[in-house]
mmCIF file of C-alpha atoms in Angstrom:
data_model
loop_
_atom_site.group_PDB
_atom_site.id
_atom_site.type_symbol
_atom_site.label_atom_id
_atom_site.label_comp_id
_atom_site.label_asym_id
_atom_site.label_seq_id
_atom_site.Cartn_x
_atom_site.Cartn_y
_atom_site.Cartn_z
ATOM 1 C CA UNK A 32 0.000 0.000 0.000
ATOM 2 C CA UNK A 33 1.446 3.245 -1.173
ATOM 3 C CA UNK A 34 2.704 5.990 1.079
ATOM 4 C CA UNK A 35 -0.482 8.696 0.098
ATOM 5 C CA UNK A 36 -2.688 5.817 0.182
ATOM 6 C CA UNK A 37 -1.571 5.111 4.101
ATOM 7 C CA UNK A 38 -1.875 8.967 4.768
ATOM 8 C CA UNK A 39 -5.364 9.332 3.009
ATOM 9 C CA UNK A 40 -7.012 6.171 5.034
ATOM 10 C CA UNK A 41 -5.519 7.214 8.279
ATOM 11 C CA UNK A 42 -6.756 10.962 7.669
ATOM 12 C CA UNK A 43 -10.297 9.900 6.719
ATOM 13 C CA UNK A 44 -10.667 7.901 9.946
ATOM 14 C CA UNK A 45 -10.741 10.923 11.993
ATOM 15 C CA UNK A 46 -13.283 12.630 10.089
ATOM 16 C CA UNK A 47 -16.884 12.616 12.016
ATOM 17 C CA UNK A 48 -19.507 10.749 9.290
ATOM 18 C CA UNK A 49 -16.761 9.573 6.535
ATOM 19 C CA UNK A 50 -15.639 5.713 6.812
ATOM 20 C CA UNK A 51 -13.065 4.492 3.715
ATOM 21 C CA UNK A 52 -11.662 1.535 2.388
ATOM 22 C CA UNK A 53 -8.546 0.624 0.297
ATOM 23 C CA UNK A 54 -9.688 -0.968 -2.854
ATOM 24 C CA UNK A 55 -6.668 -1.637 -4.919
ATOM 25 C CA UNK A 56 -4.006 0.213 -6.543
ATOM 26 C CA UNK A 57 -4.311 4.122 -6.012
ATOM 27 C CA UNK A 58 -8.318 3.383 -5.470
ATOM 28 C CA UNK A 59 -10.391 4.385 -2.323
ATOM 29 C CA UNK A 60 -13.567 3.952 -1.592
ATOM 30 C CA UNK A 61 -15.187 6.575 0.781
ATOM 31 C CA UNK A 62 -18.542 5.950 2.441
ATOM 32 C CA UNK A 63 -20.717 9.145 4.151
ATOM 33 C CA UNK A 64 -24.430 8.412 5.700
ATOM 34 C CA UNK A 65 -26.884 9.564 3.066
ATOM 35 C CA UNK A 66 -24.528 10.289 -0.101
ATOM 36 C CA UNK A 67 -23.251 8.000 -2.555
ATOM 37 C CA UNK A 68 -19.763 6.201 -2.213
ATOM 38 C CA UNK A 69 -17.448 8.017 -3.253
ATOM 39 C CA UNK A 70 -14.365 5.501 -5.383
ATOM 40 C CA UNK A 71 -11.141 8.238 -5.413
ATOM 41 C CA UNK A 72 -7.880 7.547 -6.839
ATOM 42 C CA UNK A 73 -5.324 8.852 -4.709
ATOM 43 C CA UNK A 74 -2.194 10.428 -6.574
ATOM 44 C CA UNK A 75 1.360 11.044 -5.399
ATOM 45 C CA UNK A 76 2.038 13.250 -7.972
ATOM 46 C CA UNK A 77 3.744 16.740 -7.993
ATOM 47 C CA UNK A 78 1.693 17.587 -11.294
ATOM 48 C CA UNK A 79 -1.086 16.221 -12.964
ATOM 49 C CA UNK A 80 -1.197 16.521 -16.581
ATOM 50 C CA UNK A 81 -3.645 15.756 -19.423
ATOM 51 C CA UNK A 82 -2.032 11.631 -20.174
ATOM 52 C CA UNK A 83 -2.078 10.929 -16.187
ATOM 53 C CA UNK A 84 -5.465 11.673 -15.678
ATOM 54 C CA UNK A 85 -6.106 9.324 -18.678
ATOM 55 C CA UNK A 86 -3.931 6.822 -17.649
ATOM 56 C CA UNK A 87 -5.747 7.172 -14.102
ATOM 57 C CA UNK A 88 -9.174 6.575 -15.755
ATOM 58 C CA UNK A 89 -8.076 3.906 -18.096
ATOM 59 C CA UNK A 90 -6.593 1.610 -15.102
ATOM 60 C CA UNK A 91 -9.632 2.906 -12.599
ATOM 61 C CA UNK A 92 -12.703 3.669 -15.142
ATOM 62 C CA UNK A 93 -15.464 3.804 -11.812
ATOM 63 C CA UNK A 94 -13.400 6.549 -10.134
ATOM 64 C CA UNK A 95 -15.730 9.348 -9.371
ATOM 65 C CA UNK A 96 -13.034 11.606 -7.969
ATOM 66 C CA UNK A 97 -9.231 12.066 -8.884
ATOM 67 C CA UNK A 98 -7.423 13.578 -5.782
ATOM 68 C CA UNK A 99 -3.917 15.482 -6.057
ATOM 69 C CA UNK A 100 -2.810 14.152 -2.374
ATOM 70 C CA UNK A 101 0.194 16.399 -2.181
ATOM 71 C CA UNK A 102 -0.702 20.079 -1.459
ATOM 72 C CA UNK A 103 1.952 21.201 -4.103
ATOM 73 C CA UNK A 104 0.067 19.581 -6.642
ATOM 74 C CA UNK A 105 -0.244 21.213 -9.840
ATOM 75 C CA UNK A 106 -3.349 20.781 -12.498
ATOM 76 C CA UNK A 107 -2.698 21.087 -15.881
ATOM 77 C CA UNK A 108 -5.318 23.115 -17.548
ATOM 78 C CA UNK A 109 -5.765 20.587 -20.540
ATOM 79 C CA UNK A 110 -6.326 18.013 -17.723
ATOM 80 C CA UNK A 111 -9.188 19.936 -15.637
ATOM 81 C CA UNK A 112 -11.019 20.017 -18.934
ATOM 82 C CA UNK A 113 -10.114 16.526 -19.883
ATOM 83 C CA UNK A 114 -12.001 15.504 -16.339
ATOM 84 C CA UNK A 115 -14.590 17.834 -16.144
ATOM 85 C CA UNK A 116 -15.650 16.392 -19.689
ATOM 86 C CA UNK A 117 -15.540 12.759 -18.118
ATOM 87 C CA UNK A 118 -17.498 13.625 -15.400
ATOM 88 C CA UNK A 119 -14.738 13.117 -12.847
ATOM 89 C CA UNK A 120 -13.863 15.540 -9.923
ATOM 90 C CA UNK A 121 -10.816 16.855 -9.080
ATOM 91 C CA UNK A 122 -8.983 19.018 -6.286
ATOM 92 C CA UNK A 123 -7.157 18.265 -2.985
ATOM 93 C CA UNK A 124 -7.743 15.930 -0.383
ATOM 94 C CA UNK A 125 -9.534 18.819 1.559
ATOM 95 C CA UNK A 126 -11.815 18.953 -1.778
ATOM 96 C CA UNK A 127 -12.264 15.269 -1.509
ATOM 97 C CA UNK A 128 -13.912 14.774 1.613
ATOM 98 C CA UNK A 129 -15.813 17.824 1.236
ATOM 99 C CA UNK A 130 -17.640 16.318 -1.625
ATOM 100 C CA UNK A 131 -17.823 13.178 -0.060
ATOM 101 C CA UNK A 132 -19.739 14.480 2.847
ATOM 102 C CA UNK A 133 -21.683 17.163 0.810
ATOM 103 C CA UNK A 134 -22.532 14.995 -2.611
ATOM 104 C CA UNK A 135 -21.460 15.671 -6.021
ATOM 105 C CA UNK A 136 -17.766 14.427 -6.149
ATOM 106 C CA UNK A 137 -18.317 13.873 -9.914
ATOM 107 C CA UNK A 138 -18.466 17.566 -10.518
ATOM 108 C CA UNK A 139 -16.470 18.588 -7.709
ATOM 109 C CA UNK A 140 -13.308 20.828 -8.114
ATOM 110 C CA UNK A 141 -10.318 22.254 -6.363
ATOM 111 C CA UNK A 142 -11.895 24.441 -3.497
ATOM 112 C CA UNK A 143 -8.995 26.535 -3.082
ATOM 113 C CA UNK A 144 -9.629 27.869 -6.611
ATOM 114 C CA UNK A 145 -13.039 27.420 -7.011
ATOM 115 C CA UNK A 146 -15.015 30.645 -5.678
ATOM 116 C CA UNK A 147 -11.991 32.634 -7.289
ATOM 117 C CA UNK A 148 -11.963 30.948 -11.103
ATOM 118 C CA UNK A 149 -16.023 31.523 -10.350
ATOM 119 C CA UNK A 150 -15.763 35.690 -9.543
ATOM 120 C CA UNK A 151 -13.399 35.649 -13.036
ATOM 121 C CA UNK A 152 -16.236 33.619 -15.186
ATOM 122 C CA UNK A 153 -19.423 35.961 -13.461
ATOM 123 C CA UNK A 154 -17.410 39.381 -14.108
ATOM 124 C CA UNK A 155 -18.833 41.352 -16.880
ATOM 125 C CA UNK A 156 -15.901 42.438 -18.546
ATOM 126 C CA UNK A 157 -14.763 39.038 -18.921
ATOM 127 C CA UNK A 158 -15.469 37.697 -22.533
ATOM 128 C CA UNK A 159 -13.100 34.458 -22.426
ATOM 129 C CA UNK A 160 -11.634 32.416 -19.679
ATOM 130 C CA UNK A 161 -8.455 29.873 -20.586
ATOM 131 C CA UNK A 162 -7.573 27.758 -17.826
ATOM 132 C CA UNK A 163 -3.639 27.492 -18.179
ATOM 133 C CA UNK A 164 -3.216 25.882 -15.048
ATOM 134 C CA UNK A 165 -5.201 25.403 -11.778
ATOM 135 C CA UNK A 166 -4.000 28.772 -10.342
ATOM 136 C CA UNK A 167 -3.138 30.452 -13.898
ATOM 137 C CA UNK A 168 -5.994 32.169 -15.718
ATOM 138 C CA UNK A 169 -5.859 34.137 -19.362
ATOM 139 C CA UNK A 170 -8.837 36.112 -19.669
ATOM 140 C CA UNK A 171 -9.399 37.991 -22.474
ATOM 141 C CA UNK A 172 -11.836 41.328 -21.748
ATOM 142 C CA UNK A 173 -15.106 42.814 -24.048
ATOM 143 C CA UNK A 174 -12.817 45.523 -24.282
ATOM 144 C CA UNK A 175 -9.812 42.989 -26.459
ATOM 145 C CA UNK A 176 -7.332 43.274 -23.611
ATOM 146 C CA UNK A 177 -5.785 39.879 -22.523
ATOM 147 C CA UNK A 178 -4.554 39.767 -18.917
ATOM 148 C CA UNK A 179 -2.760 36.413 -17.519
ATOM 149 C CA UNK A 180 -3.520 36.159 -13.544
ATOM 150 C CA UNK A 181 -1.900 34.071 -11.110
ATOM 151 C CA UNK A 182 -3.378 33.123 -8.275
ATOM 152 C CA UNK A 183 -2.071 32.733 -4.944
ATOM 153 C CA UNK A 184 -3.840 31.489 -1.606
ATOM 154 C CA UNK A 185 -1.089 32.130 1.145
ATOM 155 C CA UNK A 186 -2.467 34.140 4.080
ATOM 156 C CA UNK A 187 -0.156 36.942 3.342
ATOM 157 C CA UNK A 188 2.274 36.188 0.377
ATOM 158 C CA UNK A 189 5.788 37.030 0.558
ATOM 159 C CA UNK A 190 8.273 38.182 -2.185
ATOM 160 C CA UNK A 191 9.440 34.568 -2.405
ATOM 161 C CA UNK A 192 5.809 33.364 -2.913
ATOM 162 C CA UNK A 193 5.726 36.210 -5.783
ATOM 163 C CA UNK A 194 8.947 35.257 -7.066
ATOM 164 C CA UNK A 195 8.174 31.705 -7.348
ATOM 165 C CA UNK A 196 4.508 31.625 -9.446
ATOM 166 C CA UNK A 197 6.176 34.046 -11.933
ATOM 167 C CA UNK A 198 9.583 31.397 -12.379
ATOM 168 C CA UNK A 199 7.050 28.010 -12.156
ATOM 169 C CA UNK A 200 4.456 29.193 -14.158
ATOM 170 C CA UNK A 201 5.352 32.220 -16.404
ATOM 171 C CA UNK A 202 5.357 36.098 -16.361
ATOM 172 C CA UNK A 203 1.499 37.123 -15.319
ATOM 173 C CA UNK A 204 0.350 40.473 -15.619
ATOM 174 C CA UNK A 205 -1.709 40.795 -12.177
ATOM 175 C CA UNK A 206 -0.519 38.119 -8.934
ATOM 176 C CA UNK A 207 -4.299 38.114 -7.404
ATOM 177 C CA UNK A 208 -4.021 37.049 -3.602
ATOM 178 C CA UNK A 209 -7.744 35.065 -3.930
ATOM 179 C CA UNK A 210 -6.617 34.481 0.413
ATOM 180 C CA UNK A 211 -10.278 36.242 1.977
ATOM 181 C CA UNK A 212 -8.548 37.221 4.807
ATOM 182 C CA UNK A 213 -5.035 38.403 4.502
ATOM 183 C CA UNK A 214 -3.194 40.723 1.873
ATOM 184 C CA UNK A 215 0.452 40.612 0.367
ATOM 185 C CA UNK A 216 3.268 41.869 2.362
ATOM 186 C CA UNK A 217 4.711 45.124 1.262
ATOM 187 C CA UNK A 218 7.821 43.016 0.109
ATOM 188 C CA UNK A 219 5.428 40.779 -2.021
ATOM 189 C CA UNK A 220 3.985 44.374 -3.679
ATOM 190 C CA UNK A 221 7.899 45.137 -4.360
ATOM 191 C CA UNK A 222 8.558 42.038 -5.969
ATOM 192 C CA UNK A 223 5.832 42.015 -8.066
ATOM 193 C CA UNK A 224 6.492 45.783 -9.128
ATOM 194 C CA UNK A 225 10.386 44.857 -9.700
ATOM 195 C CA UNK A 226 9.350 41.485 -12.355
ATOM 196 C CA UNK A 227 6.573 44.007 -13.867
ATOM 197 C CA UNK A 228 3.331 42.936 -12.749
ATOM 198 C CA UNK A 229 0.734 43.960 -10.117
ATOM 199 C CA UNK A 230 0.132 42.343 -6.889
ATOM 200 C CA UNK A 231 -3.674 42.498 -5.512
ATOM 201 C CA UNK A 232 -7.032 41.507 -4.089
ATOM 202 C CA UNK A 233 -10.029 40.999 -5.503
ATOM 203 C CA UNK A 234 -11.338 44.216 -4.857
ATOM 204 C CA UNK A 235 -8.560 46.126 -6.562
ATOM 205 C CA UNK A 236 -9.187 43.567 -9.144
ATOM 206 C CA UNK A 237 -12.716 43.694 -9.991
ATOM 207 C CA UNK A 238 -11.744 47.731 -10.653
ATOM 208 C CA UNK A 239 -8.888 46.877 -12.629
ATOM 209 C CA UNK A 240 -10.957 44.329 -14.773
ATOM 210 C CA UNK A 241 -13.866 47.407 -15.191
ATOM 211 C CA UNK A 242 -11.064 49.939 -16.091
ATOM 212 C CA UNK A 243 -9.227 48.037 -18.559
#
């Protein structure tokens, strides 16, 4: 039994109403009082791109759910759709037994993105989404402008944190802090002014987005 497998079961166990099972392979199978079961395949990978998510559903074709168990994980935008279109969830383990407990891990997806990839598809000025990656967005505006966002969820992001989406993932034009509750430390502001982009929350945002 694999390492994330081990973790996953042991994890689950101390969750009030959720009971699981190892199956075989990478394959769970969660149970919650009144909601279906819930048969996830457990990954150990540091990214998840379009072929692994088929080669997931081609060796587990029941799984309802495709967890990222690391929390580094990365989600390849080709391979959101790929899922989405298969009518498998996807996201973090957090995500996982969320659904589980709620209902509808078929169409479930990565909560730490979710509410923020959903203020970017509802905003008026916003003509076309792309999905790059989980936490990189191209949006293309009624005005013609294309802006490339990356989003970070840290607390309060540091210059490091700033640093590091722009040399993993690209240069972006706006570094959108989708964190509720904090805001970007003056350093993180300086890096992101020093690579050329803007570092912000979603209120400075949604201005930005009617301005542009």
């Amino acid at each position: 039994m694999s390492w994330q497998i081990k973790y996953a079961l042991a994890n689950i166990a101390e969750l009030p109403g959720l009971t699981a099972e190892h199956v075989n392979g990478e394959l769970i199978r969660i149970v919650a009082r009144d909601q279906p079961d819930v048969l996830a395949v457990i990954s150990a990978a540091h990214e998840i791109d379009t072929a692994m998510a088929a080669s997931y559903l081609e060796t587990y074709p029941d799984a309802d759910f495709l967890c990222g168990y690391r929390k580094s994980c990365v989600w390849d935008g080709e391979a959101i759709r790929y899922l989405e279109g298969a009518g498998v969830g996807w996201g973090s383990a957090g995500t996982l037994t969320s659904a589980a407990l709620g209902g509808g891990a078929n169409t479930a997806s990565h909560k730490t993105y979710l509410f923020a990839d959903r203020l970017l598809r509802q905003h008026g000025r916003v003509q076309e989404l792309y999905r790059e990656y989980d936490r990189i967005h191209r949006i293309t505006l009624v005005s013609g402008t294309v802006i490339r966002i990356g989003m970070i969820a840290d607390y309060e992001p540091t210059a490091d944190a700033v640093r590091s989406l722009w040399d993993d993932f690209g240069p972006v034009d706006i570094v959108w802090n989708i964190n509720p509750n904090g805001r970007p430390s003056p350093e993180a502001n300086e890096a992101g002014i020093a690579l050329g982009c803007e570092v912000m929350k979603w209120e400075a945002l949604r201005e930005h987005l009617r301005a542009a």
